[in-house]
């Protein structure tokens, strides 16, 4: 996807047949790739889907790719802040317009506007930094079950009647649900609404940094807002109108998106028909590599669709 500094250490894998996780991963890599239309102007394609509204992680990942295409090699994103303004339309491409806010020696800032039908549907601001040494500390990874002990999230969604075609789009992701506050997790007085999942890209990625960052941004939207419903098991996703309003990622340390990472999610507050969800991302060796925050609409599903 770019000429950015490469990751190293992935094991070589055999070529996988069509329809396999490897093939699904290649399709997702292609989906997140962008066509350059002009200087700082890009166009993103859409997946084959039956869903009515574009998956938010797709827009966030494509916008991040657009931003990364406009910075010098050696600049790495350390924070991403974004707002979802309108539902995306799968029937037309998305145009990504990058604005160069600041070019400094250590930090660079980009703002990306995604639009369809002449209207803004999403804004993203990304700050980049040259890697440098500094002070180090991190939270301790919670004790959790191994990924192999988790339940396949797509299968679980299908059983609950909540898979509206999103499972097909997530074919490149291996998501293992460990439980939430209502089922599977020990009660936590400090975090009454919590969910934990293991995630990895199911196929092997290249050593290109941008592939791993884009894939992580894509996957970071998985189940996060659902953590706000963990304290309310009587509702469920089929009974609540849910929509992401904003999405923020802080990238702390490099990691591979095609190796297991724990998504420790909790919701500190729900009020005013909105839920706030936070997530910490740990690799299997306990390294804290990213933190994510999202606020979204969570209101009882109305008889007729409403604007938000």
PDB file of C-alpha atoms in Angstrom:
ATOM      1  CA  UNK A   1       0.000   0.000   0.000  1.00  0.00           C
ATOM      2  CA  UNK A   2       2.914   2.357   0.564  1.00  0.00           C
ATOM      3  CA  UNK A   3       6.703   2.530   0.790  1.00  0.00           C
ATOM      4  CA  UNK A   4       6.596   3.059   4.557  1.00  0.00           C
ATOM      5  CA  UNK A   5       9.079   1.285   6.826  1.00  0.00           C
ATOM      6  CA  UNK A   6       8.247  -2.427   6.813  1.00  0.00           C
ATOM      7  CA  UNK A   7       7.418  -4.743   9.685  1.00  0.00           C
ATOM      8  CA  UNK A   8       9.508  -7.882  10.015  1.00  0.00           C
ATOM      9  CA  UNK A   9       9.148 -11.247  11.635  1.00  0.00           C
ATOM     10  CA  UNK A  10       6.130 -12.772   9.869  1.00  0.00           C
ATOM     11  CA  UNK A  11       6.406 -16.446   9.110  1.00  0.00           C
ATOM     12  CA  UNK A  12       6.166 -17.496   5.474  1.00  0.00           C
ATOM     13  CA  UNK A  13       2.879 -19.214   4.677  1.00  0.00           C
ATOM     14  CA  UNK A  14       1.702 -21.383   1.832  1.00  0.00           C
ATOM     15  CA  UNK A  15      -0.497 -19.925  -0.869  1.00  0.00           C
ATOM     16  CA  UNK A  16      -4.112 -20.380   0.179  1.00  0.00           C
ATOM     17  CA  UNK A  17      -6.939 -21.356  -2.174  1.00  0.00           C
ATOM     18  CA  UNK A  18      -9.761 -19.044  -3.241  1.00  0.00           C
ATOM     19  CA  UNK A  19     -12.497 -18.630  -0.638  1.00  0.00           C
ATOM     20  CA  UNK A  20      -9.980 -19.156   2.182  1.00  0.00           C
ATOM     21  CA  UNK A  21      -9.108 -16.583   4.861  1.00  0.00           C
ATOM     22  CA  UNK A  22      -6.047 -15.731   2.776  1.00  0.00           C
ATOM     23  CA  UNK A  23      -8.188 -14.904  -0.235  1.00  0.00           C
ATOM     24  CA  UNK A  24     -10.579 -12.847   1.932  1.00  0.00           C
ATOM     25  CA  UNK A  25      -7.593 -10.964   3.326  1.00  0.00           C
ATOM     26  CA  UNK A  26      -6.272 -10.172  -0.145  1.00  0.00           C
ATOM     27  CA  UNK A  27      -9.705  -8.857  -1.121  1.00  0.00           C
ATOM     28  CA  UNK A  28      -9.789  -6.625   1.947  1.00  0.00           C
ATOM     29  CA  UNK A  29      -6.279  -5.316   1.242  1.00  0.00           C
ATOM     30  CA  UNK A  30      -7.467  -4.439  -2.270  1.00  0.00           C
ATOM     31  CA  UNK A  31     -10.609  -2.802  -0.886  1.00  0.00           C
ATOM     32  CA  UNK A  32      -8.595  -0.548   1.409  1.00  0.00           C
ATOM     33  CA  UNK A  33      -6.230   0.405  -1.402  1.00  0.00           C
ATOM     34  CA  UNK A  34      -7.102   3.706  -3.080  1.00  0.00           C
ATOM     35  CA  UNK A  35      -7.006   5.145  -6.576  1.00  0.00           C
ATOM     36  CA  UNK A  36      -5.130   8.440  -6.790  1.00  0.00           C
ATOM     37  CA  UNK A  37      -7.198  10.957  -8.745  1.00  0.00           C
ATOM     38  CA  UNK A  38      -5.007  14.007  -8.238  1.00  0.00           C
ATOM     39  CA  UNK A  39      -2.581  15.451  -5.715  1.00  0.00           C
ATOM     40  CA  UNK A  40      -4.082  14.619  -2.265  1.00  0.00           C
ATOM     41  CA  UNK A  41      -7.315  13.351  -3.865  1.00  0.00           C
ATOM     42  CA  UNK A  42      -8.251   9.648  -3.775  1.00  0.00           C
ATOM     43  CA  UNK A  43     -11.145   7.326  -4.567  1.00  0.00           C
ATOM     44  CA  UNK A  44     -12.100   4.209  -2.628  1.00  0.00           C
ATOM     45  CA  UNK A  45     -14.056   1.234  -3.940  1.00  0.00           C
ATOM     46  CA  UNK A  46     -16.878  -0.631  -2.199  1.00  0.00           C
ATOM     47  CA  UNK A  47     -17.298  -4.308  -1.275  1.00  0.00           C
ATOM     48  CA  UNK A  48     -19.939  -6.670  -2.608  1.00  0.00           C
ATOM     49  CA  UNK A  49     -22.501  -6.556   0.195  1.00  0.00           C
ATOM     50  CA  UNK A  50     -26.202  -6.659   1.019  1.00  0.00           C
ATOM     51  CA  UNK A  51     -25.876  -4.093   3.791  1.00  0.00           C
ATOM     52  CA  UNK A  52     -27.548  -0.700   3.500  1.00  0.00           C
ATOM     53  CA  UNK A  53     -24.929   1.429   5.267  1.00  0.00           C
ATOM     54  CA  UNK A  54     -21.151   1.459   4.830  1.00  0.00           C
ATOM     55  CA  UNK A  55     -19.266  -0.161   7.706  1.00  0.00           C
ATOM     56  CA  UNK A  56     -17.541   2.600   9.658  1.00  0.00           C
ATOM     57  CA  UNK A  57     -14.244   0.759   9.966  1.00  0.00           C
ATOM     58  CA  UNK A  58     -13.949   0.696   6.183  1.00  0.00           C
ATOM     59  CA  UNK A  59     -14.237   4.482   5.884  1.00  0.00           C
ATOM     60  CA  UNK A  60     -11.808   5.046   8.758  1.00  0.00           C
ATOM     61  CA  UNK A  61      -9.248   2.676   7.242  1.00  0.00           C
ATOM     62  CA  UNK A  62      -9.510   4.117   3.720  1.00  0.00           C
ATOM     63  CA  UNK A  63      -9.211   7.671   5.081  1.00  0.00           C
ATOM     64  CA  UNK A  64      -6.108   6.665   7.057  1.00  0.00           C
ATOM     65  CA  UNK A  65      -4.569   5.214   3.892  1.00  0.00           C
ATOM     66  CA  UNK A  66      -5.289   8.497   2.091  1.00  0.00           C
ATOM     67  CA  UNK A  67      -3.552  10.457   4.854  1.00  0.00           C
ATOM     68  CA  UNK A  68      -0.539   8.130   4.896  1.00  0.00           C
ATOM     69  CA  UNK A  69      -0.136   8.540   1.133  1.00  0.00           C
ATOM     70  CA  UNK A  70       0.644  12.249   1.642  1.00  0.00           C
ATOM     71  CA  UNK A  71       3.439  12.079   4.228  1.00  0.00           C
ATOM     72  CA  UNK A  72       7.148  11.357   3.954  1.00  0.00           C
ATOM     73  CA  UNK A  73       8.537   7.908   4.691  1.00  0.00           C
ATOM     74  CA  UNK A  74       9.393   7.606   8.363  1.00  0.00           C
ATOM     75  CA  UNK A  75       6.309   9.454   9.579  1.00  0.00           C
ATOM     76  CA  UNK A  76       4.009   7.174  11.585  1.00  0.00           C
ATOM     77  CA  UNK A  77       0.458   7.951  12.775  1.00  0.00           C
ATOM     78  CA  UNK A  78       0.228   8.273  16.550  1.00  0.00           C
ATOM     79  CA  UNK A  79      -3.359   9.549  16.843  1.00  0.00           C
ATOM     80  CA  UNK A  80      -6.504   9.580  14.737  1.00  0.00           C
ATOM     81  CA  UNK A  81      -9.678  11.527  15.537  1.00  0.00           C
ATOM     82  CA  UNK A  82     -12.804  11.303  13.424  1.00  0.00           C
ATOM     83  CA  UNK A  83     -16.527  11.998  13.115  1.00  0.00           C
ATOM     84  CA  UNK A  84     -19.142  10.026  11.205  1.00  0.00           C
ATOM     85  CA  UNK A  85     -21.462  12.633   9.707  1.00  0.00           C
ATOM     86  CA  UNK A  86     -23.802  10.726   7.357  1.00  0.00           C
ATOM     87  CA  UNK A  87     -24.389   7.055   6.554  1.00  0.00           C
ATOM     88  CA  UNK A  88     -22.237   5.916   3.629  1.00  0.00           C
ATOM     89  CA  UNK A  89     -23.807   4.619   0.403  1.00  0.00           C
ATOM     90  CA  UNK A  90     -22.421   1.312  -0.916  1.00  0.00           C
ATOM     91  CA  UNK A  91     -23.677   2.072  -4.437  1.00  0.00           C
ATOM     92  CA  UNK A  92     -21.084   4.748  -5.226  1.00  0.00           C
ATOM     93  CA  UNK A  93     -17.341   5.165  -4.518  1.00  0.00           C
ATOM     94  CA  UNK A  94     -16.115   7.369  -1.679  1.00  0.00           C
ATOM     95  CA  UNK A  95     -13.895  10.351  -2.477  1.00  0.00           C
ATOM     96  CA  UNK A  96     -11.138  11.192   0.022  1.00  0.00           C
ATOM     97  CA  UNK A  97      -9.759  14.733  -0.024  1.00  0.00           C
ATOM     98  CA  UNK A  98      -6.627  15.264   2.092  1.00  0.00           C
ATOM     99  CA  UNK A  99      -5.707  18.678   3.499  1.00  0.00           C
ATOM    100  CA  UNK A 100      -2.116  19.257   4.600  1.00  0.00           C
ATOM    101  CA  UNK A 101      -2.595  21.066   7.897  1.00  0.00           C
ATOM    102  CA  UNK A 102       1.005  21.064   9.139  1.00  0.00           C
ATOM    103  CA  UNK A 103       4.409  19.745   8.048  1.00  0.00           C
ATOM    104  CA  UNK A 104       6.947  19.895  10.855  1.00  0.00           C
ATOM    105  CA  UNK A 105      10.256  18.140  11.472  1.00  0.00           C
ATOM    106  CA  UNK A 106       8.880  15.820  14.153  1.00  0.00           C
ATOM    107  CA  UNK A 107       5.108  16.024  13.682  1.00  0.00           C
ATOM    108  CA  UNK A 108       2.848  16.207  10.636  1.00  0.00           C
ATOM    109  CA  UNK A 109      -0.938  16.735  10.617  1.00  0.00           C
ATOM    110  CA  UNK A 110      -3.441  15.764   7.932  1.00  0.00           C
ATOM    111  CA  UNK A 111      -7.213  16.221   7.711  1.00  0.00           C
ATOM    112  CA  UNK A 112      -9.225  13.928   5.453  1.00  0.00           C
ATOM    113  CA  UNK A 113     -12.729  14.664   4.172  1.00  0.00           C
ATOM    114  CA  UNK A 114     -14.701  11.691   2.835  1.00  0.00           C
ATOM    115  CA  UNK A 115     -17.678  12.555   0.674  1.00  0.00           C
ATOM    116  CA  UNK A 116     -20.394  11.024  -1.492  1.00  0.00           C
ATOM    117  CA  UNK A 117     -23.087  12.668  -3.593  1.00  0.00           C
ATOM    118  CA  UNK A 118     -21.324  15.996  -3.007  1.00  0.00           C
ATOM    119  CA  UNK A 119     -21.792  15.773   0.783  1.00  0.00           C
ATOM    120  CA  UNK A 120     -19.336  15.158   3.609  1.00  0.00           C
ATOM    121  CA  UNK A 121     -19.963  11.794   5.267  1.00  0.00           C
ATOM    122  CA  UNK A 122     -16.829  11.544   7.443  1.00  0.00           C
ATOM    123  CA  UNK A 123     -13.968  13.684   8.775  1.00  0.00           C
ATOM    124  CA  UNK A 124     -10.641  12.367  10.029  1.00  0.00           C
ATOM    125  CA  UNK A 125      -7.651  14.207  11.499  1.00  0.00           C
ATOM    126  CA  UNK A 126      -4.389  12.255  11.764  1.00  0.00           C
ATOM    127  CA  UNK A 127      -1.201  13.285  13.537  1.00  0.00           C
ATOM    128  CA  UNK A 128       2.094  11.658  12.493  1.00  0.00           C
ATOM    129  CA  UNK A 129       5.415  11.559  14.324  1.00  0.00           C
ATOM    130  CA  UNK A 130       8.930  10.430  13.542  1.00  0.00           C
ATOM    131  CA  UNK A 131       9.854   7.538  15.818  1.00  0.00           C
ATOM    132  CA  UNK A 132      11.968   8.574  18.795  1.00  0.00           C
ATOM    133  CA  UNK A 133      12.988   7.286  22.213  1.00  0.00           C
ATOM    134  CA  UNK A 134      11.246   8.434  25.393  1.00  0.00           C
ATOM    135  CA  UNK A 135       9.818   7.440  28.778  1.00  0.00           C
ATOM    136  CA  UNK A 136       8.040   4.078  28.924  1.00  0.00           C
ATOM    137  CA  UNK A 137       5.171   2.657  30.996  1.00  0.00           C
ATOM    138  CA  UNK A 138       1.878   0.873  30.296  1.00  0.00           C
ATOM    139  CA  UNK A 139      -1.177  -0.746  31.856  1.00  0.00           C
ATOM    140  CA  UNK A 140      -0.984  -4.428  32.719  1.00  0.00           C
ATOM    141  CA  UNK A 141      -2.886  -6.760  30.420  1.00  0.00           C
ATOM    142  CA  UNK A 142      -5.892  -8.377  32.161  1.00  0.00           C
ATOM    143  CA  UNK A 143      -5.955 -12.138  32.657  1.00  0.00           C
ATOM    144  CA  UNK A 144      -8.118 -13.626  29.898  1.00  0.00           C
ATOM    145  CA  UNK A 145      -8.780 -16.911  28.123  1.00  0.00           C
ATOM    146  CA  UNK A 146      -6.731 -17.848  25.085  1.00  0.00           C
ATOM    147  CA  UNK A 147      -8.149 -16.981  21.635  1.00  0.00           C
ATOM    148  CA  UNK A 148      -8.888 -20.658  20.979  1.00  0.00           C
ATOM    149  CA  UNK A 149     -11.276 -20.682  23.935  1.00  0.00           C
ATOM    150  CA  UNK A 150     -13.383 -17.827  22.543  1.00  0.00           C
ATOM    151  CA  UNK A 151     -16.539 -18.057  20.421  1.00  0.00           C
ATOM    152  CA  UNK A 152     -16.634 -17.038  16.770  1.00  0.00           C
ATOM    153  CA  UNK A 153     -18.259 -13.586  16.823  1.00  0.00           C
ATOM    154  CA  UNK A 154     -19.903 -13.871  13.389  1.00  0.00           C
ATOM    155  CA  UNK A 155     -21.505 -17.187  14.327  1.00  0.00           C
ATOM    156  CA  UNK A 156     -22.687 -15.644  17.581  1.00  0.00           C
ATOM    157  CA  UNK A 157     -24.186 -12.657  15.718  1.00  0.00           C
ATOM    158  CA  UNK A 158     -25.975 -14.999  13.324  1.00  0.00           C
ATOM    159  CA  UNK A 159     -27.440 -16.998  16.207  1.00  0.00           C
ATOM    160  CA  UNK A 160     -28.758 -13.770  17.769  1.00  0.00           C
ATOM    161  CA  UNK A 161     -30.183 -12.531  14.460  1.00  0.00           C
ATOM    162  CA  UNK A 162     -27.839  -9.530  14.433  1.00  0.00           C
ATOM    163  CA  UNK A 163     -25.793 -10.371  11.306  1.00  0.00           C
ATOM    164  CA  UNK A 164     -27.208  -8.223   8.474  1.00  0.00           C
ATOM    165  CA  UNK A 165     -24.433  -9.157   6.074  1.00  0.00           C
ATOM    166  CA  UNK A 166     -21.598  -7.652   8.072  1.00  0.00           C
ATOM    167  CA  UNK A 167     -20.234 -11.124   8.752  1.00  0.00           C
ATOM    168  CA  UNK A 168     -19.521 -11.516   5.043  1.00  0.00           C
ATOM    169  CA  UNK A 169     -17.528  -8.280   5.050  1.00  0.00           C
ATOM    170  CA  UNK A 170     -15.611  -9.467   8.117  1.00  0.00           C
ATOM    171  CA  UNK A 171     -14.498 -12.677   6.374  1.00  0.00           C
ATOM    172  CA  UNK A 172     -10.877 -11.490   6.523  1.00  0.00           C
ATOM    173  CA  UNK A 173     -11.053 -11.149  10.321  1.00  0.00           C
ATOM    174  CA  UNK A 174     -10.848 -13.889  12.935  1.00  0.00           C
ATOM    175  CA  UNK A 175     -12.780 -12.571  15.942  1.00  0.00           C
ATOM    176  CA  UNK A 176     -13.120 -14.674  19.106  1.00  0.00           C
ATOM    177  CA  UNK A 177     -15.618 -13.374  21.659  1.00  0.00           C
ATOM    178  CA  UNK A 178     -14.619 -14.100  25.266  1.00  0.00           C
ATOM    179  CA  UNK A 179     -17.732 -12.703  26.941  1.00  0.00           C
ATOM    180  CA  UNK A 180     -19.241  -9.560  28.394  1.00  0.00           C
ATOM    181  CA  UNK A 181     -20.658  -8.280  31.664  1.00  0.00           C
ATOM    182  CA  UNK A 182     -23.891 -10.208  31.104  1.00  0.00           C
ATOM    183  CA  UNK A 183     -22.300 -13.519  30.114  1.00  0.00           C
ATOM    184  CA  UNK A 184     -18.877 -15.091  30.440  1.00  0.00           C
ATOM    185  CA  UNK A 185     -16.908 -12.427  32.307  1.00  0.00           C
ATOM    186  CA  UNK A 186     -16.452 -12.141  36.042  1.00  0.00           C
ATOM    187  CA  UNK A 187     -18.386  -9.211  37.609  1.00  0.00           C
ATOM    188  CA  UNK A 188     -16.302  -6.034  37.631  1.00  0.00           C
ATOM    189  CA  UNK A 189     -17.455  -3.367  40.075  1.00  0.00           C
ATOM    190  CA  UNK A 190     -15.248  -0.772  38.396  1.00  0.00           C
ATOM    191  CA  UNK A 191     -16.528  -1.504  34.870  1.00  0.00           C
ATOM    192  CA  UNK A 192     -20.184  -2.639  34.862  1.00  0.00           C
ATOM    193  CA  UNK A 193     -20.397  -2.739  31.051  1.00  0.00           C
ATOM    194  CA  UNK A 194     -17.469  -4.671  29.568  1.00  0.00           C
ATOM    195  CA  UNK A 195     -16.654  -6.916  26.594  1.00  0.00           C
ATOM    196  CA  UNK A 196     -13.476  -8.779  25.616  1.00  0.00           C
ATOM    197  CA  UNK A 197     -12.544 -10.236  22.238  1.00  0.00           C
ATOM    198  CA  UNK A 198      -9.437 -11.520  20.495  1.00  0.00           C
ATOM    199  CA  UNK A 199      -8.965 -10.335  16.895  1.00  0.00           C
ATOM    200  CA  UNK A 200      -6.499 -10.943  14.098  1.00  0.00           C
ATOM    201  CA  UNK A 201      -6.500 -10.664  10.325  1.00  0.00           C
ATOM    202  CA  UNK A 202      -7.198 -14.240   9.268  1.00  0.00           C
ATOM    203  CA  UNK A 203      -4.713 -14.300   6.377  1.00  0.00           C
ATOM    204  CA  UNK A 204      -1.077 -13.246   6.303  1.00  0.00           C
ATOM    205  CA  UNK A 205      -0.248  -9.634   5.507  1.00  0.00           C
ATOM    206  CA  UNK A 206       2.905  -8.292   3.922  1.00  0.00           C
ATOM    207  CA  UNK A 207       5.510  -6.439   5.978  1.00  0.00           C
ATOM    208  CA  UNK A 208       4.155  -3.071   4.797  1.00  0.00           C
ATOM    209  CA  UNK A 209       3.379  -0.939   7.851  1.00  0.00           C
ATOM    210  CA  UNK A 210       0.407   0.744   6.175  1.00  0.00           C
ATOM    211  CA  UNK A 211      -1.330  -2.602   5.614  1.00  0.00           C
ATOM    212  CA  UNK A 212      -1.212  -3.386   9.325  1.00  0.00           C
ATOM    213  CA  UNK A 213      -2.335   0.093  10.362  1.00  0.00           C
ATOM    214  CA  UNK A 214      -5.212   0.120   7.866  1.00  0.00           C
ATOM    215  CA  UNK A 215      -6.319  -3.391   8.813  1.00  0.00           C
ATOM    216  CA  UNK A 216      -6.246  -2.477  12.484  1.00  0.00           C
ATOM    217  CA  UNK A 217      -8.260   0.695  11.857  1.00  0.00           C
ATOM    218  CA  UNK A 218     -10.764  -1.441   9.932  1.00  0.00           C
ATOM    219  CA  UNK A 219     -11.040  -3.984  12.754  1.00  0.00           C
ATOM    220  CA  UNK A 220     -11.072  -1.398  15.569  1.00  0.00           C
ATOM    221  CA  UNK A 221     -14.771  -0.730  14.917  1.00  0.00           C
ATOM    222  CA  UNK A 222     -15.675  -4.381  15.566  1.00  0.00           C
ATOM    223  CA  UNK A 223     -17.979  -4.798  18.605  1.00  0.00           C
ATOM    224  CA  UNK A 224     -16.716  -1.629  20.309  1.00  0.00           C
ATOM    225  CA  UNK A 225     -20.013   0.223  20.584  1.00  0.00           C
ATOM    226  CA  UNK A 226     -21.647  -3.057  21.588  1.00  0.00           C
ATOM    227  CA  UNK A 227     -19.716  -2.825  24.858  1.00  0.00           C
ATOM    228  CA  UNK A 228     -22.163  -0.068  25.838  1.00  0.00           C
ATOM    229  CA  UNK A 229     -24.980  -2.654  25.720  1.00  0.00           C
ATOM    230  CA  UNK A 230     -23.193  -5.218  27.894  1.00  0.00           C
ATOM    231  CA  UNK A 231     -24.838  -3.836  31.027  1.00  0.00           C
ATOM    232  CA  UNK A 232     -28.233  -4.014  29.314  1.00  0.00           C
ATOM    233  CA  UNK A 233     -28.669  -7.605  28.079  1.00  0.00           C
ATOM    234  CA  UNK A 234     -32.426  -7.118  27.761  1.00  0.00           C
ATOM    235  CA  UNK A 235     -31.864  -4.779  24.820  1.00  0.00           C
ATOM    236  CA  UNK A 236     -29.556  -6.473  22.334  1.00  0.00           C
ATOM    237  CA  UNK A 237     -28.414  -5.033  18.993  1.00  0.00           C
ATOM    238  CA  UNK A 238     -31.649  -5.961  17.194  1.00  0.00           C
ATOM    239  CA  UNK A 239     -33.728  -3.844  19.602  1.00  0.00           C
ATOM    240  CA  UNK A 240     -31.517  -0.763  19.639  1.00  0.00           C
ATOM    241  CA  UNK A 241     -30.717   1.737  16.911  1.00  0.00           C
ATOM    242  CA  UNK A 242     -26.924   1.959  16.864  1.00  0.00           C
ATOM    243  CA  UNK A 243     -24.648   4.251  14.868  1.00  0.00           C
ATOM    244  CA  UNK A 244     -21.065   5.389  15.429  1.00  0.00           C
ATOM    245  CA  UNK A 245     -20.749   9.135  15.972  1.00  0.00           C
ATOM    246  CA  UNK A 246     -17.006   9.492  16.454  1.00  0.00           C
ATOM    247  CA  UNK A 247     -13.943   7.262  16.570  1.00  0.00           C
ATOM    248  CA  UNK A 248     -10.471   7.881  17.982  1.00  0.00           C
ATOM    249  CA  UNK A 249      -7.310   5.758  17.944  1.00  0.00           C
ATOM    250  CA  UNK A 250      -4.024   6.345  19.736  1.00  0.00           C
ATOM    251  CA  UNK A 251      -1.219   4.194  18.329  1.00  0.00           C
ATOM    252  CA  UNK A 252       1.325   3.487  21.075  1.00  0.00           C
ATOM    253  CA  UNK A 253       3.646   0.811  19.694  1.00  0.00           C
ATOM    254  CA  UNK A 254       3.991  -1.067  16.381  1.00  0.00           C
ATOM    255  CA  UNK A 255       2.428  -4.524  16.063  1.00  0.00           C
ATOM    256  CA  UNK A 256       1.193  -6.934  13.417  1.00  0.00           C
ATOM    257  CA  UNK A 257      -2.544  -6.963  12.724  1.00  0.00           C
ATOM    258  CA  UNK A 258      -2.313 -10.561  11.462  1.00  0.00           C
ATOM    259  CA  UNK A 259      -1.282 -11.832  14.901  1.00  0.00           C
ATOM    260  CA  UNK A 260      -3.724 -12.112  17.829  1.00  0.00           C
ATOM    261  CA  UNK A 261      -4.491  -8.951  19.777  1.00  0.00           C
ATOM    262  CA  UNK A 262      -6.819  -8.599  22.741  1.00  0.00           C
ATOM    263  CA  UNK A 263      -9.528  -5.942  22.500  1.00  0.00           C
ATOM    264  CA  UNK A 264     -10.414  -5.149  26.114  1.00  0.00           C
ATOM    265  CA  UNK A 265     -13.529  -2.960  25.815  1.00  0.00           C
ATOM    266  CA  UNK A 266     -15.657  -1.192  28.406  1.00  0.00           C
ATOM    267  CA  UNK A 267     -18.270   1.537  28.521  1.00  0.00           C
ATOM    268  CA  UNK A 268     -17.837   4.066  31.345  1.00  0.00           C
ATOM    269  CA  UNK A 269     -21.151   5.807  30.603  1.00  0.00           C
ATOM    270  CA  UNK A 270     -24.411   5.622  28.682  1.00  0.00           C
ATOM    271  CA  UNK A 271     -26.842   8.555  28.758  1.00  0.00           C
ATOM    272  CA  UNK A 272     -28.863  10.768  26.467  1.00  0.00           C
ATOM    273  CA  UNK A 273     -29.314   7.915  23.930  1.00  0.00           C
ATOM    274  CA  UNK A 274     -25.511   7.789  23.538  1.00  0.00           C
ATOM    275  CA  UNK A 275     -22.946   5.301  24.746  1.00  0.00           C
ATOM    276  CA  UNK A 276     -19.215   5.846  25.241  1.00  0.00           C
ATOM    277  CA  UNK A 277     -16.911   2.870  24.727  1.00  0.00           C
ATOM    278  CA  UNK A 278     -13.168   2.608  25.359  1.00  0.00           C
ATOM    279  CA  UNK A 279     -10.796  -0.146  24.328  1.00  0.00           C
ATOM    280  CA  UNK A 280      -7.236  -1.201  25.107  1.00  0.00           C
ATOM    281  CA  UNK A 281      -5.352  -3.332  22.602  1.00  0.00           C
ATOM    282  CA  UNK A 282      -2.760  -5.812  23.869  1.00  0.00           C
ATOM    283  CA  UNK A 283      -0.637  -8.284  21.935  1.00  0.00           C
ATOM    284  CA  UNK A 284      -0.419 -11.820  23.295  1.00  0.00           C
ATOM    285  CA  UNK A 285       2.821 -11.041  25.123  1.00  0.00           C
ATOM    286  CA  UNK A 286       1.010  -8.313  27.113  1.00  0.00           C
ATOM    287  CA  UNK A 287       2.268  -5.247  25.218  1.00  0.00           C
ATOM    288  CA  UNK A 288      -0.203  -2.349  25.121  1.00  0.00           C
ATOM    289  CA  UNK A 289      -0.115  -1.210  21.485  1.00  0.00           C
ATOM    290  CA  UNK A 290      -3.154   1.055  21.057  1.00  0.00           C
ATOM    291  CA  UNK A 291      -6.129   2.674  22.778  1.00  0.00           C
ATOM    292  CA  UNK A 292      -9.473   3.340  21.094  1.00  0.00           C
ATOM    293  CA  UNK A 293     -12.488   5.476  22.043  1.00  0.00           C
ATOM    294  CA  UNK A 294     -15.873   5.711  20.394  1.00  0.00           C
ATOM    295  CA  UNK A 295     -19.190   7.375  21.158  1.00  0.00           C
ATOM    296  CA  UNK A 296     -22.291   6.214  19.379  1.00  0.00           C
ATOM    297  CA  UNK A 297     -26.039   6.432  19.214  1.00  0.00           C
ATOM    298  CA  UNK A 298     -27.847   3.761  21.246  1.00  0.00           C
ATOM    299  CA  UNK A 299     -31.601   4.285  21.440  1.00  0.00           C
ATOM    300  CA  UNK A 300     -34.592   1.931  21.351  1.00  0.00           C
ATOM    301  CA  UNK A 301     -35.200   1.067  17.708  1.00  0.00           C
ATOM    302  CA  UNK A 302     -38.083   3.203  16.354  1.00  0.00           C
ATOM    303  CA  UNK A 303     -40.791   1.967  14.021  1.00  0.00           C
ATOM    304  CA  UNK A 304     -39.439   4.239  11.277  1.00  0.00           C
ATOM    305  CA  UNK A 305     -35.816   5.217  10.574  1.00  0.00           C
ATOM    306  CA  UNK A 306     -34.723   8.513  12.080  1.00  0.00           C
ATOM    307  CA  UNK A 307     -31.946  10.931  11.212  1.00  0.00           C
ATOM    308  CA  UNK A 308     -29.052  11.345  13.630  1.00  0.00           C
TER     309      UNK A 308
END
